[in-house]
Amino acid sequence: MTAKLFEPITFQNMTLKNRIVMSPMCMYSCNAQDGKVTTWHTTHYTTRAVGQVGLIFVEATAVTPQGRISMEDLGIWNDDHVEGLASLVALVHEQNSKIGIQLAHAGRKAIVEGPIYSSSPIPFKDDMEVPKEMTVKQIKETVEDFRQAARRSREAGFDVIEIHGAHGYLINQFLSPLINKRTDEYGGTKEKRFNILREIITAVKSEWNGPIFVRISANDYNAAGYSVDDYIDYACWMKELGIDLIDCSSGGVVPAKINPYPGYQVQYAEKLRTEALIATGAVGMITSPMHAEEILQNERADLIFLARELLRDPYWPRRAAHELNVEITPPKQYERGW
Ligand SMILES: Cc1cc2nc3c(=O)[nH]c(=O)nc-3n(C[C@H](O)[C@H](O)[C@H](O)COP(=O)(O)O)c2cc1C
């Protein structure tokens, strides 16, 4: 058997040495609340590069201070952020891994000082602050924030950008009919609910020549919300706009009971890959190399995103190679122990 998990794959100008992706995970480690990279970030991400992860995604990184999930989030709203991010990129590149950044705005789920914003003035939970409905001017400013963030991502040397359209954060708040009750050009129909994402993608592309992924929540887990079938149109429109891969997650739009099991979101990656003919990433409780291999061999997804398993084992690719009978090259300093 040749293991597909260790076959290279190319997206535009980026070739990954394997299909193993570190899923974005907030570290809440900007203790100075300034959004800047700390030694924790450099240690944490570089360790996974030493562990031979092909593509490492930096956590949700806020394009504006009000878009932070917490005050300790990483940020990319200021040119001062570029230096720290560039040093992180250089460390990961030194280990021959690729590195991406997830550009994010939390919308009504932001836990920050000052006002919070959403598509419509509906709080996530009854006991939470009521967000302000974004004016069209504020929407345009947010699109511009993403554009500037894309420019800074380029200046920092990242290989790929992922736009965070999932987990009930700002973009998801516009995409889902559960929250978007607008009657202007940003709501009312599916096409209009997509407009903010369309504008963000176009803005990002004006500053960015490399691959772009979008993370979505393919299921709202609510009868009045969206399920994966509703996301087929969105996936087709993203493909038309030149998006390279859809990273298929779910939930987070409204409080809901989810019953997760190994690979519970793979069906979304498979469905959108088949129906929209676009590359997809599978994520969610994938922990075993054989399971990852099954997903790839059966063409259910193109990349495997791992989150918590890579917290437990930063050297997971080494274990996977061993289980799948593949030889991978360790950093030369580790040759005697590999
Ligand atoms: C500590 C932690 C932080 C996370 N932060 C993010 C994030 O910044 N952006 C994102 O899209 N998902 C985030 N997630 C979700 C993961 O990327 C992933 O989708 C989820 O954990 C399911 O994958 P797993 O079962 O392999 O952990 C986070 C998950 C964890 C455990």
Short mmCIF file of N, CA, C and O and ligand atoms in Angstrom, two decimals, residues 22-28 45 58-61 69 73 102 104 162-167 169 215 247-250 260-261 263-265 282-287 305-312, ligand 1:
data_model
loop_
_atom_site.label_atom_id
_atom_site.label_comp_id
_atom_site.label_asym_id
_atom_site.label_seq_id
_atom_site.Cartn_x
_atom_site.Cartn_y
_atom_site.Cartn_z
N MET A 22 -2.31 20.90 10.65
CA MET A 22 -2.66 21.28 12.02
C MET A 22 -3.81 22.28 11.93
O MET A 22 -3.67 23.37 11.36
N SER A 23 -4.95 21.89 12.47
CA SER A 23 -6.15 22.72 12.44
C SER A 23 -5.93 23.96 13.31
O SER A 23 -5.26 23.87 14.34
N PRO A 24 -6.49 25.10 12.93
CA PRO A 24 -6.29 26.29 13.77
C PRO A 24 -6.84 26.09 15.18
O PRO A 24 -7.94 25.58 15.35
N MET A 25 -6.04 26.48 16.14
CA MET A 25 -6.47 26.37 17.55
C MET A 25 -6.01 27.58 18.35
O MET A 25 -4.81 27.80 18.51
N CYS A 26 -6.99 28.33 18.87
CA CYS A 26 -6.67 29.51 19.69
C CYS A 26 -5.84 29.10 20.90
O CYS A 26 -6.16 28.12 21.57
N MET A 27 -4.81 29.85 21.14
CA MET A 27 -3.94 29.59 22.29
C MET A 27 -4.17 30.58 23.42
O MET A 27 -3.65 30.42 24.52
N TYR A 28 -4.92 31.64 23.15
CA TYR A 28 -5.23 32.66 24.18
C TYR A 28 -3.97 33.02 24.97
O TYR A 28 -3.97 33.02 26.20
N TYR A 45 4.02 26.22 17.70
CA TYR A 45 3.87 25.91 16.27
C TYR A 45 5.13 25.23 15.70
O TYR A 45 5.04 24.31 14.90
N VAL A 58 -1.91 28.71 11.83
CA VAL A 58 -1.94 29.57 13.02
C VAL A 58 -3.40 29.84 13.35
O VAL A 58 -4.24 30.00 12.47
N GLU A 59 -3.67 29.84 14.62
CA GLU A 59 -5.01 30.05 15.18
C GLU A 59 -5.76 31.26 14.60
O GLU A 59 -5.15 32.16 13.99
N ALA A 60 -7.06 31.32 14.89
CA ALA A 60 -7.90 32.46 14.52
C ALA A 60 -7.19 33.75 14.93
O ALA A 60 -6.92 33.98 16.10
N THR A 61 -6.88 34.57 13.93
CA THR A 61 -6.10 35.80 14.15
C THR A 61 -6.97 36.98 13.75
O THR A 61 -7.45 37.05 12.61
N ILE A 69 -11.94 36.90 19.77
CA ILE A 69 -12.76 35.99 20.58
C ILE A 69 -12.47 36.26 22.06
O ILE A 69 -13.35 36.18 22.90
N ASP A 73 -6.28 36.95 22.17
CA ASP A 73 -6.13 36.41 20.81
C ASP A 73 -4.95 37.03 20.07
O ASP A 73 -4.60 38.18 20.32
N GLN A 102 -5.15 31.80 9.85
CA GLN A 102 -6.61 31.88 9.78
C GLN A 102 -7.04 33.30 10.14
O GLN A 102 -6.82 33.76 11.26
N ALA A 104 -9.71 36.07 11.05
CA ALA A 104 -10.98 35.89 11.76
C ALA A 104 -11.55 37.20 12.29
O ALA A 104 -10.83 38.16 12.58
N GLU A 162 -6.42 31.12 5.41
CA GLU A 162 -7.75 30.52 5.59
C GLU A 162 -8.67 31.60 6.15
O GLU A 162 -8.36 32.22 7.18
N ILE A 163 -9.79 31.82 5.48
CA ILE A 163 -10.79 32.77 5.97
C ILE A 163 -11.73 31.99 6.90
O ILE A 163 -12.26 30.94 6.53
N HIS A 164 -11.90 32.52 8.11
CA HIS A 164 -12.75 31.81 9.09
C HIS A 164 -14.22 32.17 8.88
O HIS A 164 -14.70 33.21 9.30
N GLY A 165 -14.91 31.25 8.21
CA GLY A 165 -16.34 31.46 7.96
C GLY A 165 -17.20 30.52 8.78
O GLY A 165 -18.38 30.32 8.47
N ALA A 166 -16.62 29.93 9.84
CA ALA A 166 -17.32 28.86 10.58
C ALA A 166 -17.62 29.27 12.02
O ALA A 166 -17.43 30.41 12.42
N HIS A 167 -18.14 28.29 12.75
CA HIS A 167 -18.28 28.31 14.21
C HIS A 167 -19.07 29.49 14.76
O HIS A 167 -18.90 29.89 15.91
N TYR A 169 -18.94 32.62 13.98
CA TYR A 169 -18.29 33.93 14.06
C TYR A 169 -18.84 34.82 12.94
O TYR A 169 -19.76 34.44 12.22
N ARG A 215 -12.92 28.14 5.92
CA ARG A 215 -13.53 27.19 6.86
C ARG A 215 -15.00 27.54 7.01
O ARG A 215 -15.35 28.70 7.21
N ASP A 247 -12.70 23.92 4.11
CA ASP A 247 -12.38 23.19 5.33
C ASP A 247 -13.71 23.02 6.08
O ASP A 247 -14.30 24.00 6.54
N CYS A 248 -14.16 21.76 6.17
CA CYS A 248 -15.56 21.51 6.55
C CYS A 248 -15.73 21.16 8.02
O CYS A 248 -15.56 20.02 8.44
N SER A 249 -16.11 22.19 8.78
CA SER A 249 -16.44 22.01 10.19
C SER A 249 -17.95 22.16 10.34
O SER A 249 -18.68 22.14 9.34
N SER A 250 -18.43 22.31 11.57
CA SER A 250 -19.87 22.49 11.76
C SER A 250 -20.16 23.13 13.11
O SER A 250 -19.30 23.16 13.99
N PRO A 260 -20.88 14.32 18.78
CA PRO A 260 -19.72 14.01 17.94
C PRO A 260 -19.23 12.57 18.08
O PRO A 260 -19.36 11.97 19.14
N TYR A 261 -18.72 12.05 16.99
CA TYR A 261 -18.13 10.70 16.97
C TYR A 261 -16.98 10.75 15.97
O TYR A 261 -16.90 11.72 15.19
N GLY A 263 -14.84 11.22 13.07
CA GLY A 263 -15.12 11.56 11.67
C GLY A 263 -16.51 12.11 11.42
O GLY A 263 -17.00 12.09 10.28
N TYR A 264 -17.16 12.64 12.46
CA TYR A 264 -18.58 13.05 12.30
C TYR A 264 -18.79 14.14 11.25
O TYR A 264 -19.91 14.31 10.77
N GLN A 265 -17.73 14.86 10.89
CA GLN A 265 -17.91 15.93 9.90
C GLN A 265 -17.39 15.55 8.51
O GLN A 265 -17.50 16.34 7.57
N ALA A 282 -11.10 17.54 5.76
CA ALA A 282 -11.93 16.87 6.76
C ALA A 282 -11.34 17.14 8.13
O ALA A 282 -10.11 17.10 8.31
N VAL A 283 -12.22 17.40 9.09
CA VAL A 283 -11.77 17.69 10.46
C VAL A 283 -12.79 17.14 11.45
O VAL A 283 -13.95 17.00 11.13
N GLY A 284 -12.32 16.84 12.63
CA GLY A 284 -13.23 16.45 13.70
C GLY A 284 -13.07 15.02 14.16
O GLY A 284 -13.48 14.08 13.48
N MET A 285 -12.41 14.88 15.32
CA MET A 285 -12.23 13.57 15.94
C MET A 285 -11.60 12.54 15.00
O MET A 285 -11.99 11.38 14.98
N ILE A 286 -10.65 13.00 14.21
CA ILE A 286 -9.84 12.07 13.42
C ILE A 286 -8.55 11.89 14.21
O ILE A 286 -7.81 12.86 14.43
N THR A 287 -8.31 10.71 14.68
CA THR A 287 -7.14 10.50 15.54
C THR A 287 -6.26 9.35 15.06
O THR A 287 -5.09 9.30 15.42
N PHE A 305 -7.34 17.55 8.63
CA PHE A 305 -7.05 18.55 9.67
C PHE A 305 -7.15 17.87 11.04
O PHE A 305 -8.17 17.26 11.36
N LEU A 306 -6.08 18.00 11.81
CA LEU A 306 -6.07 17.45 13.17
C LEU A 306 -5.95 18.59 14.17
O LEU A 306 -5.09 19.46 14.00
N ALA A 307 -6.75 18.55 15.21
CA ALA A 307 -6.63 19.60 16.24
C ALA A 307 -6.13 18.97 17.53
O ALA A 307 -4.92 18.88 17.77
N ARG A 308 -7.04 18.47 18.36
CA ARG A 308 -6.63 18.03 19.71
C ARG A 308 -5.61 16.90 19.68
O ARG A 308 -4.76 16.83 20.57
N GLU A 309 -5.68 16.04 18.67
CA GLU A 309 -4.71 14.94 18.63
C GLU A 309 -3.28 15.47 18.51
O GLU A 309 -2.34 14.88 19.03
N LEU A 310 -3.14 16.62 17.84
CA LEU A 310 -1.80 17.21 17.73
C LEU A 310 -1.39 17.95 19.01
O LEU A 310 -0.21 18.26 19.19
N LEU A 311 -2.36 18.24 19.87
CA LEU A 311 -1.99 18.77 21.20
C LEU A 311 -1.46 17.62 22.05
O LEU A 311 -0.51 17.77 22.82
N ARG A 312 -2.11 16.47 21.89
CA ARG A 312 -1.68 15.30 22.67
C ARG A 312 -0.35 14.75 22.15
O ARG A 312 0.48 14.29 22.93
C1 LIG B 1 -8.03 24.65 22.05
C2 LIG B 1 -8.81 24.75 20.78
C3 LIG B 1 -8.85 25.96 20.09
C4 LIG B 1 -9.53 26.06 18.86
N1 LIG B 1 -9.46 27.23 18.15
C5 LIG B 1 -9.93 27.27 16.88
C6 LIG B 1 -9.65 28.37 16.02
O1 LIG B 1 -8.90 29.29 16.38
N2 LIG B 1 -10.20 28.36 14.80
C7 LIG B 1 -10.98 27.32 14.33
O2 LIG B 1 -11.47 27.37 13.21
N3 LIG B 1 -11.22 26.25 15.12
C8 LIG B 1 -10.69 26.19 16.36
N4 LIG B 1 -10.84 25.05 17.11
C9 LIG B 1 -11.51 23.89 16.49
C10 LIG B 1 -10.46 22.93 15.88
O3 LIG B 1 -9.73 23.54 14.84
C11 LIG B 1 -11.13 21.66 15.33
O4 LIG B 1 -12.00 22.03 14.30
C12 LIG B 1 -11.92 20.90 16.41
O5 LIG B 1 -11.17 20.83 17.61
C13 LIG B 1 -12.25 19.49 15.96
O6 LIG B 1 -11.07 18.77 15.63
P1 LIG B 1 -10.40 17.67 16.63
O7 LIG B 1 -11.48 16.67 16.97
O8 LIG B 1 -9.28 17.09 15.82
O9 LIG B 1 -9.94 18.40 17.85
C14 LIG B 1 -10.22 24.95 18.34
C15 LIG B 1 -10.21 23.75 19.08
C16 LIG B 1 -9.51 23.64 20.25
C17 LIG B 1 -9.48 22.31 20.96
#
